[in-house]
Amino acid sequence: ISSAVETASWGNCLDKSVDLDIEKTTWLAIDLSPDRKHAALVAAQKLGDESFVVKLLHTWKNDLQLDDKAIANDLADYARKYPVEQVLYSRRTAGAVAARLAPAGIPIFDMDSAYPQACDEMLSAINSGRLKHRGQSELTQQVLAAVQLKRGDGGWVIGRRASGQIVCAAVAVSLVSHFATRQDNDLDIMVG
């Protein structure tokens, strides 16, 4: 088990001048801890062709168990504030929250099948400096606490339980990275 993100790489992504814009296309991601006592909501927006900003918008904590209806209501406020293309979630952790968003007309997207790819895209964006963050202490703590769980022949995911700490925000960063790293058109690499 090894740390998913190096401290120096995450530090190189710090940019206090970036922030979310209420006019720009936004992706939100919600993740809950396996014990359902913690949750985090992260947003991402593209800054240009290559780079994007991530921001921790909200965390929840309950010593017994989180209320999925309360989380959905809080999340809906953010979905109304920003032009949200998708709210990304894992059926395994945040399915109950997402189920409450869909009837309200908030677009949801299940990321379970794309989760390993999203983790890879997040790490690539961090190591290349394309991901930008504002240095929020809670976000930094959770991202640096995330550990890699190897999957198959070369794949990996952030291990929620294996991390031994709360890493909901780190998982949410990986989910939004999947959409924030998409190309605006199909032409990504030019040959010739």
mmCIF file of C-alpha atoms in Angstrom, residues 72 75-76 79-80 82-87 97-109:
data_model
loop_
_atom_site.group_PDB
_atom_site.id
_atom_site.type_symbol
_atom_site.label_atom_id
_atom_site.label_comp_id
_atom_site.label_asym_id
_atom_site.label_seq_id
_atom_site.Cartn_x
_atom_site.Cartn_y
_atom_site.Cartn_z
ATOM 1 C CA ALA A 72 -29.089 15.946 -1.264
ATOM 2 C CA LEU A 75 -25.987 19.576 -2.769
ATOM 3 C CA ALA A 76 -29.015 20.901 -4.678
ATOM 4 C CA ALA A 79 -26.303 22.613 -8.286
ATOM 5 C CA ARG A 80 -28.486 25.733 -8.538
ATOM 6 C CA TYR A 82 -23.333 26.716 -10.718
ATOM 7 C CA PRO A 83 -24.165 25.547 -14.274
ATOM 8 C CA VAL A 84 -23.700 21.855 -13.414
ATOM 9 C CA GLU A 85 -23.228 19.439 -16.288
ATOM 10 C CA GLN A 86 -23.191 16.349 -14.040
ATOM 11 C CA VAL A 87 -23.139 15.334 -10.399
ATOM 12 C CA VAL A 97 -28.030 10.720 -2.311
ATOM 13 C CA ALA A 98 -28.029 10.550 -6.124
ATOM 14 C CA ALA A 99 -31.431 8.861 -6.131
ATOM 15 C CA ARG A 100 -32.857 11.958 -4.433
ATOM 16 C CA LEU A 101 -31.233 14.351 -6.939
ATOM 17 C CA ALA A 102 -32.532 12.816 -10.172
ATOM 18 C CA PRO A 103 -36.258 13.508 -9.528
ATOM 19 C CA ALA A 104 -35.343 17.164 -8.867
ATOM 20 C CA GLY A 105 -33.927 17.401 -12.392
ATOM 21 C CA ILE A 106 -30.289 17.450 -11.304
ATOM 22 C CA PRO A 107 -28.199 15.427 -13.793
ATOM 23 C CA ILE A 108 -26.373 12.523 -12.129
ATOM 24 C CA PHE A 109 -23.704 10.195 -13.519
#
